[in-house]
Short mmCIF file of C-alpha atoms in Angstrom, two decimals:
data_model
loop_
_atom_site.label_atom_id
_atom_site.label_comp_id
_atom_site.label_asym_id
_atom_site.label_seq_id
_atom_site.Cartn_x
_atom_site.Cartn_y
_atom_site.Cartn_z
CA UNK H 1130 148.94 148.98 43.23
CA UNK H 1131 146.88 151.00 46.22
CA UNK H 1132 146.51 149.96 50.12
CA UNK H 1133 143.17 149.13 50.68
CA UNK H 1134 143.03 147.62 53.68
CA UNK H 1135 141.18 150.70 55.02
CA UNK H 1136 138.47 152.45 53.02
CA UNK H 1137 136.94 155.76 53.76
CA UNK H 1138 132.95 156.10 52.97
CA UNK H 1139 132.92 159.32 55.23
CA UNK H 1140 131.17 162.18 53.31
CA UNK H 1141 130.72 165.49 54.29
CA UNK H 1142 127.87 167.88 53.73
CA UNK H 1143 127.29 171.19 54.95
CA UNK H 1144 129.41 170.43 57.88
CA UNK H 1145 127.77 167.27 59.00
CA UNK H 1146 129.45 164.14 58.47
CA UNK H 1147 127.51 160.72 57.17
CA UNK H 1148 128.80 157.66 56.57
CA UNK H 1149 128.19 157.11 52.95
CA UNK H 1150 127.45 159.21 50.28
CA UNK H 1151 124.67 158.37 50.03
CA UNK H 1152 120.94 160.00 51.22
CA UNK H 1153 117.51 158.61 51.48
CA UNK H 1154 115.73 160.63 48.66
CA UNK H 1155 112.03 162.52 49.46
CA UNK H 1156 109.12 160.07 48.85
CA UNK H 1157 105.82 160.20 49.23
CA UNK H 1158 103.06 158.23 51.20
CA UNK H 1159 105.56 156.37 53.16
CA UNK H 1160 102.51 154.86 54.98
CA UNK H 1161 100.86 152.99 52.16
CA UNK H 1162 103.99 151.06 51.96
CA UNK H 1163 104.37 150.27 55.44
CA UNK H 1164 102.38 150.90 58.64
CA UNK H 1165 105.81 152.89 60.42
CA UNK H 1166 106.17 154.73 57.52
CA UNK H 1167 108.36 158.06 57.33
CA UNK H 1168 109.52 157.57 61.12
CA UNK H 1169 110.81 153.73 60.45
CA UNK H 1170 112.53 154.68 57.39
CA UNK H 1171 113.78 158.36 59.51
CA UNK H 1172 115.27 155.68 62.57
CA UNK H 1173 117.27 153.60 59.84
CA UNK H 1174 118.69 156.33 58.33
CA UNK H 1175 119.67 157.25 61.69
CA UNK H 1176 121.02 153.83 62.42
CA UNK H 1177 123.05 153.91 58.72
CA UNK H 1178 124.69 157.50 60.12
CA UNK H 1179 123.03 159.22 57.12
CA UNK H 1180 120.72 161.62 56.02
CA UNK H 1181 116.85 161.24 55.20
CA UNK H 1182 115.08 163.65 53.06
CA UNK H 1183 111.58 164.51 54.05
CA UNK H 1184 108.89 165.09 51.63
CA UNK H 1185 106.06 167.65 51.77
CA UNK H 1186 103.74 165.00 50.53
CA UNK H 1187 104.98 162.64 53.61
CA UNK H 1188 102.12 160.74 55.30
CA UNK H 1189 103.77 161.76 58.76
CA UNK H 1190 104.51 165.22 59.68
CA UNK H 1191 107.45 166.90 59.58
CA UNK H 1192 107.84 166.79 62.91
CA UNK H 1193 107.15 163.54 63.61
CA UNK H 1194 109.92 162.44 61.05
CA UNK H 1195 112.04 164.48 62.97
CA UNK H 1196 111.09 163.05 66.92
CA UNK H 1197 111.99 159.98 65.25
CA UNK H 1198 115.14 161.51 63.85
CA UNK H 1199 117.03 162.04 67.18
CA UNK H 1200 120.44 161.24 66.39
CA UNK H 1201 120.99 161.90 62.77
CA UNK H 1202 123.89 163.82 61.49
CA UNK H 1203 121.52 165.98 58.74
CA UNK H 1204 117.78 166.19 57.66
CA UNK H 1205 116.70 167.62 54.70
CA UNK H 1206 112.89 168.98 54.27
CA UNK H 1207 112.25 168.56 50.84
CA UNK H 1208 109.77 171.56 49.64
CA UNK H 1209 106.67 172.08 46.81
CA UNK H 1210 106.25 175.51 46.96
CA UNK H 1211 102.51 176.36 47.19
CA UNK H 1212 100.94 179.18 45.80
CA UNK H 1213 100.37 180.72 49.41
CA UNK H 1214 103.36 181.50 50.42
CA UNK H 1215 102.52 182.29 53.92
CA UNK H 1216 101.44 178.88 53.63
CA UNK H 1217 105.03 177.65 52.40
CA UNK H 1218 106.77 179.93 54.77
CA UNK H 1219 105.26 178.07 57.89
CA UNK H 1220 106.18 174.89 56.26
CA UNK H 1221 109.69 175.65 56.34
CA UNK H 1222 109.89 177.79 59.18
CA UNK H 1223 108.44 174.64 60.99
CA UNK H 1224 111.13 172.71 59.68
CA UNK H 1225 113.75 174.84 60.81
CA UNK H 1226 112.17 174.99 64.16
CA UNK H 1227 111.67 170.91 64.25
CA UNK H 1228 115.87 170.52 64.24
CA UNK H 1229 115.80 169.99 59.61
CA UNK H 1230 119.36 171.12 58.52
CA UNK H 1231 118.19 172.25 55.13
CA UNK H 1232 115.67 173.10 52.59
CA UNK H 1233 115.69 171.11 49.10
CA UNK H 1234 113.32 172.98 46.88
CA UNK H 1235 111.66 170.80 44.31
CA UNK H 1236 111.60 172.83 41.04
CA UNK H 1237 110.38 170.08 38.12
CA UNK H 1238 106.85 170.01 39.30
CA UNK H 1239 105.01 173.26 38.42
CA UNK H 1240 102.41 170.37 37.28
CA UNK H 1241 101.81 167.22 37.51
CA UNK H 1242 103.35 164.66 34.84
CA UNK H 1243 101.19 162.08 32.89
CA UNK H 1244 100.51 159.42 35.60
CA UNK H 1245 99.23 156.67 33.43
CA UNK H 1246 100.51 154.02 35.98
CA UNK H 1247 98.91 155.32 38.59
CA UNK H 1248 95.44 155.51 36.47
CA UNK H 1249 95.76 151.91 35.49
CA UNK H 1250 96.66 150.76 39.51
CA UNK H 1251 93.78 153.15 40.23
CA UNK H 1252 96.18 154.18 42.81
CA UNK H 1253 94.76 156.55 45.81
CA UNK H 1254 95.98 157.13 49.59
CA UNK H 1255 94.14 154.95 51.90
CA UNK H 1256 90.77 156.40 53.63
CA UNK H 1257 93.02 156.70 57.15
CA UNK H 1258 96.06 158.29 55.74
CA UNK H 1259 96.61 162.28 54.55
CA UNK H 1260 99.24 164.48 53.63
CA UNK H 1261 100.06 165.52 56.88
CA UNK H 1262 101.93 168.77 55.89
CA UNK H 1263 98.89 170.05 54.11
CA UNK H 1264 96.71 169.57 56.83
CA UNK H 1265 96.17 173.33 56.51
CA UNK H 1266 95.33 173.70 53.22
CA UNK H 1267 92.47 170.51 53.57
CA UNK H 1268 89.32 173.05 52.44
CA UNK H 1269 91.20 173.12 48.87
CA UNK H 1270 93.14 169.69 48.82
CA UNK H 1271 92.07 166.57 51.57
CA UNK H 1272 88.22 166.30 49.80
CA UNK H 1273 90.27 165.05 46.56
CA UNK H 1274 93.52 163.70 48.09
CA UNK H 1275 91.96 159.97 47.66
CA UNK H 1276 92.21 160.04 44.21
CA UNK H 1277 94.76 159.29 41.67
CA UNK H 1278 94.21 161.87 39.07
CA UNK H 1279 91.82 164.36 41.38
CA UNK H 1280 94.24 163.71 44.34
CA UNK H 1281 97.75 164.21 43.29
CA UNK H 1282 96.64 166.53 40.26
CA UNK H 1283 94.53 168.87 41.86
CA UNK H 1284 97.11 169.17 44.94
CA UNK H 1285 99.97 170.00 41.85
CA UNK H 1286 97.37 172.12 39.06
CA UNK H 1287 95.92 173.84 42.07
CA UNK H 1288 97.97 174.37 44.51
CA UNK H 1289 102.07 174.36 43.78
CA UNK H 1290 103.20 177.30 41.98
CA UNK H 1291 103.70 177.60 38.66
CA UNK H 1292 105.15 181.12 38.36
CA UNK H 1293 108.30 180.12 39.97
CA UNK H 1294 111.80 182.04 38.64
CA UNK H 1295 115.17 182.07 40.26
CA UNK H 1296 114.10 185.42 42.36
CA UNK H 1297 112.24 182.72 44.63
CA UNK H 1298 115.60 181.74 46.17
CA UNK H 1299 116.08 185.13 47.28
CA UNK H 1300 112.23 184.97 48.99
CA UNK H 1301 113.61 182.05 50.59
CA UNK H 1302 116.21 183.59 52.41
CA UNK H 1303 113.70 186.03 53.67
CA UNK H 1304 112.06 183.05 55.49
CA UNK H 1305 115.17 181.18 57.06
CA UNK H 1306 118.85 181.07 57.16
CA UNK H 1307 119.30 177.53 56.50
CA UNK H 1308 120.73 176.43 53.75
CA UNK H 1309 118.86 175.93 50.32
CA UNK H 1310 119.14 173.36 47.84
CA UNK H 1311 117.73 172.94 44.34
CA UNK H 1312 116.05 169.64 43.05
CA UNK H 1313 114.99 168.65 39.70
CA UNK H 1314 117.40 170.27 37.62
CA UNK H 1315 118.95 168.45 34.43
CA UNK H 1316 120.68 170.92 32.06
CA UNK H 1317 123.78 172.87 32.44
CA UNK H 1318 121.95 175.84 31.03
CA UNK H 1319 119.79 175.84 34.57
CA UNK H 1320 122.17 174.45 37.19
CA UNK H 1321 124.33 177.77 36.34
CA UNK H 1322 121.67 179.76 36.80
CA UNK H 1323 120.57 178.24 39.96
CA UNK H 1324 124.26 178.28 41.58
CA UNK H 1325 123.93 182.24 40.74
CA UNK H 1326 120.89 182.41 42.24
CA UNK H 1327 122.53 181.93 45.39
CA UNK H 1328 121.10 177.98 46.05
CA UNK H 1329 123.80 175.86 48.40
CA UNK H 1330 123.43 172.35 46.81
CA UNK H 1331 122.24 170.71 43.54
CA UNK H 1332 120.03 167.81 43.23
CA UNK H 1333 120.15 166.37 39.50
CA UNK H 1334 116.68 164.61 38.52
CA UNK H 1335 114.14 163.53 36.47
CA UNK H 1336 111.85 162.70 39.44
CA UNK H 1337 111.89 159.27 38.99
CA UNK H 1338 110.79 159.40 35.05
CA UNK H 1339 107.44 160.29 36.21
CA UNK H 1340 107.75 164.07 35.01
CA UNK H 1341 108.93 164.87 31.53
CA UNK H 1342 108.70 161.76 29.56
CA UNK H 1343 111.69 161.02 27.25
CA UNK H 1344 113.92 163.81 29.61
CA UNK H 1345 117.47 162.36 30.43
CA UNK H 1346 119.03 160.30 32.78
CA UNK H 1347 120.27 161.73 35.76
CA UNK H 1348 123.32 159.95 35.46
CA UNK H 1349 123.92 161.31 31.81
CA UNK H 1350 123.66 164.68 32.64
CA UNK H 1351 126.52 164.50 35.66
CA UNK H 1352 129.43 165.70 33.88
CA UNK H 1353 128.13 168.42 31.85
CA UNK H 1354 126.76 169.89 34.89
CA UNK H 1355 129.77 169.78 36.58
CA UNK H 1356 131.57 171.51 33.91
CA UNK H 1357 129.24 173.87 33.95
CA UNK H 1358 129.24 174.87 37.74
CA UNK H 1359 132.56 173.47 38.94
CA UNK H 1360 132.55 173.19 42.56
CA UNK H 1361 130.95 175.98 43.94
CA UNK H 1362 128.75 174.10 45.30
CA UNK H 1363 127.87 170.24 46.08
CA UNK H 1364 126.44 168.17 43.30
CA UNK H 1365 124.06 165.05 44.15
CA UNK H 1366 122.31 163.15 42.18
CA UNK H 1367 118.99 161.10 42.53
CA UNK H 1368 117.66 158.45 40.11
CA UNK H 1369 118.25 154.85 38.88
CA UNK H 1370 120.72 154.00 41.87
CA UNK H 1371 120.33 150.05 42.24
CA UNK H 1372 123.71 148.92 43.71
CA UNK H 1373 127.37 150.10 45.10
CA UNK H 1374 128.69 150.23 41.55
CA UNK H 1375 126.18 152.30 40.42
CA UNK H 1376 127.27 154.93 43.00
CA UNK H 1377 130.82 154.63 42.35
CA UNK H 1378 129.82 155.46 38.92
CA UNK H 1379 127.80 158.72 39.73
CA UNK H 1380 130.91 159.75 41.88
CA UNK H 1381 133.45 158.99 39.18
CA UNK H 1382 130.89 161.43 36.91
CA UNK H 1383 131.40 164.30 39.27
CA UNK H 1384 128.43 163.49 41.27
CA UNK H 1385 129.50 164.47 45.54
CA UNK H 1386 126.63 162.21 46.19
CA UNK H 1387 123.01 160.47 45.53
CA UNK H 1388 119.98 160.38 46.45
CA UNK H 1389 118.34 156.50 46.90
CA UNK H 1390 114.58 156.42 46.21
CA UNK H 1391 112.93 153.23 45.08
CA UNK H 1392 115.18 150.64 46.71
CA UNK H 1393 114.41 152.16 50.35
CA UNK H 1394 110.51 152.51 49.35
CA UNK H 1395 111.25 148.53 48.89
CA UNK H 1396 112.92 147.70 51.75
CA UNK H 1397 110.55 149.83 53.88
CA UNK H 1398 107.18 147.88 52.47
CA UNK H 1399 109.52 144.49 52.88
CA UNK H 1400 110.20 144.30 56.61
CA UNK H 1401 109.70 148.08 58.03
CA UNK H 1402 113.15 149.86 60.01
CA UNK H 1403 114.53 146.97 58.92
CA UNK H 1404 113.93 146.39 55.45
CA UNK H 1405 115.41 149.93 55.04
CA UNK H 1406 118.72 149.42 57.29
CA UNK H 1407 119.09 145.93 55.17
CA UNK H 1408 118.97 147.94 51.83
CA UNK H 1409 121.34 150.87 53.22
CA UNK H 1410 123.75 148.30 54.37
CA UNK H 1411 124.19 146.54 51.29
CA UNK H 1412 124.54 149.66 49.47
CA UNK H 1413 127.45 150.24 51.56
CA UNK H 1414 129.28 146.89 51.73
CA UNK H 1415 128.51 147.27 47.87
CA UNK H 1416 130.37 150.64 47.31
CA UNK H 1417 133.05 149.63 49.57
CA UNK H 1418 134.23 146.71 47.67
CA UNK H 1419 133.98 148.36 43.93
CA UNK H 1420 136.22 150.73 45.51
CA UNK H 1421 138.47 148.14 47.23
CA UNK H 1422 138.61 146.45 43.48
CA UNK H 1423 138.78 150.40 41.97
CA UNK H 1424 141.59 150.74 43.61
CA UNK H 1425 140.26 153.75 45.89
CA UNK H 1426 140.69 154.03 49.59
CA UNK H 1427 138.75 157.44 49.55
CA UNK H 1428 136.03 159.02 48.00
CA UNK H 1429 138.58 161.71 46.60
CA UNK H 1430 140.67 158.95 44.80
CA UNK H 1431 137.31 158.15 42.67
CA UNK H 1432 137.59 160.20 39.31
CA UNK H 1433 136.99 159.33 35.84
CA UNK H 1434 139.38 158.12 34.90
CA UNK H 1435 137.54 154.51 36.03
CA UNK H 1436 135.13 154.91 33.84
CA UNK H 1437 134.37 153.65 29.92
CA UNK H 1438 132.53 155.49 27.63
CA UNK H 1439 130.83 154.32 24.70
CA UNK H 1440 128.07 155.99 22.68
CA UNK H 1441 124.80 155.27 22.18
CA UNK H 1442 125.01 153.54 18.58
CA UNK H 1443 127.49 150.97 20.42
CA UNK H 1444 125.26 149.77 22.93
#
């Protein structure tokens, strides 16, 4: 038998405390879904007392996600790295200069995955909208940007670089002293190499399933990883997070944290600001009773030992 009367959501990263552990991943577009966008999904993360996660490929800039951040305990710029790195080094020396707490490098995309959804939706940015962080680079990317495959495909093939090793972390630190994290790892074999690299947080992922087809789960790929790097640094994971219990799961794993993606990209397109604080909130009435019926008052009393595990050939 445990007290629950009082549960403790309170997570702390890099010295900033949010209420949940839980952060609004780094998604694209924001303004095809809703006509606030990146700043009404930045003010309900503010409103939730967590952290948002900017993306390069936002349809605001990064500056104007972070005006309408005033008040948030962390944001994250999320990072392609591009070829030019003078280029990339004014993106994220902007960032740091906006107020953004950290840099989350996005290393899974060195190309473009095999966006057959997006070719059958003949999917393309609207004729008013642009990726507002690559306003610089428009000679070489805005004349395509409209486009499924020209757009998103010629911004990856042509632009991001695809000669990427660990040494880039170290480049990094050349540009800014904020803190660096690493998304779109999966295997053990990497995250070790990434944590002695240098990088100051982990982001398991498969971006969505839109990458590597047939790659793993996220959620699969938690405990090996931890094993792997023990706690030298934090551990968060983004991907296939749907409700509370599905958190308390990732935490129970060895996850510190995840990422939410889809859900807030729902919420957002649903009723703006607050389609997105409706979706965070439920998220966190969810997670606080699994861990009221868990049995944990505190994110620390959440271990493994709730969890099941069966394999494959039983489900």
């Amino acid at each position: 038998m445990v007290n629950v009367s009082n549960i403790d959501l309170t997570y702390e990263l890099l010295g900033r405390k949010l209420s949940m552990p839980v952060l609004v991943a780094p998604m694209s577009a924001m303004l095809m879904a809703h006509k606030q966008g990146e700043p009404a999904t930045a003010r309900a993360a503010v409103a939730a007392n967590t952290s948002m996660i900017v993306s390069t490929m936002a349809t605001t800039s990064l500056e104007g996600v972070a005006a309408a951040s005033q008040g948030s305990p962390l944001i994250i710029f999320q990072l392609y790295v591009q070829r030019d790195r003078d280029f990339t080094a004014s993106l994220i020396r902007r960032a740091e200069k906006a107020g953004y707490g950290a840099i989350m490098v996005t290393v899974d995309s060195p190309r473009v995955g095999n966006r057959e959804a997006d070719e059958r939706n003949k999917y393309k940015i609207r004729d008013d909208l642009a990726y507002e962080n690559l306003r610089e680079l428009a000679p070489r990317v805005q004349a395509h940007d409209r486009i499924s495959a020209a757009g998103t495909v010629n911004i990856f093939n042509t632009n991001m670089d695809d000669t990427l090793t660990w040494d880039f972390v170290l480049w990094v630190r050349t540009v800014t002293k904020l803190p660096v994290f690493v998304k779109g790892v999966l295997s053990p074999k990497d995250a070790r190499s990434a944590v002695d690299a240098g990088v100051d947080g982990l982001v398991l992922s498969n971006h969505g399933g839109r990458q590597l087809d047939h790659s793993p789960a996220p959620l699969d790929m938690i405990a090996s990883v931890r094993r792997a790097i023990g706690y030298r640094v934090p551990l968060l994971m983004d991907g296939g997070i749907r409700r509370g219990t599905d958190v308390l799961k990732a935490l129970a794993l060895g996850a510190d944290a995840v990422l939410l993606g889809r859900p807030v990209m729902f919420g957002l397109a649903l009723d703006g600001q607050k389609g997105v604080e409706r979706v965070l909130e439920v998220l966190r009435r969810e997670l606080e009773l699994a861990m009221v019926l868990a049995g944990c008052s505190s994110l620390s009393d959440i271990s493994k030992d709730l969890l099941m595990q069966y394999p494959a050939s039983m489900l």
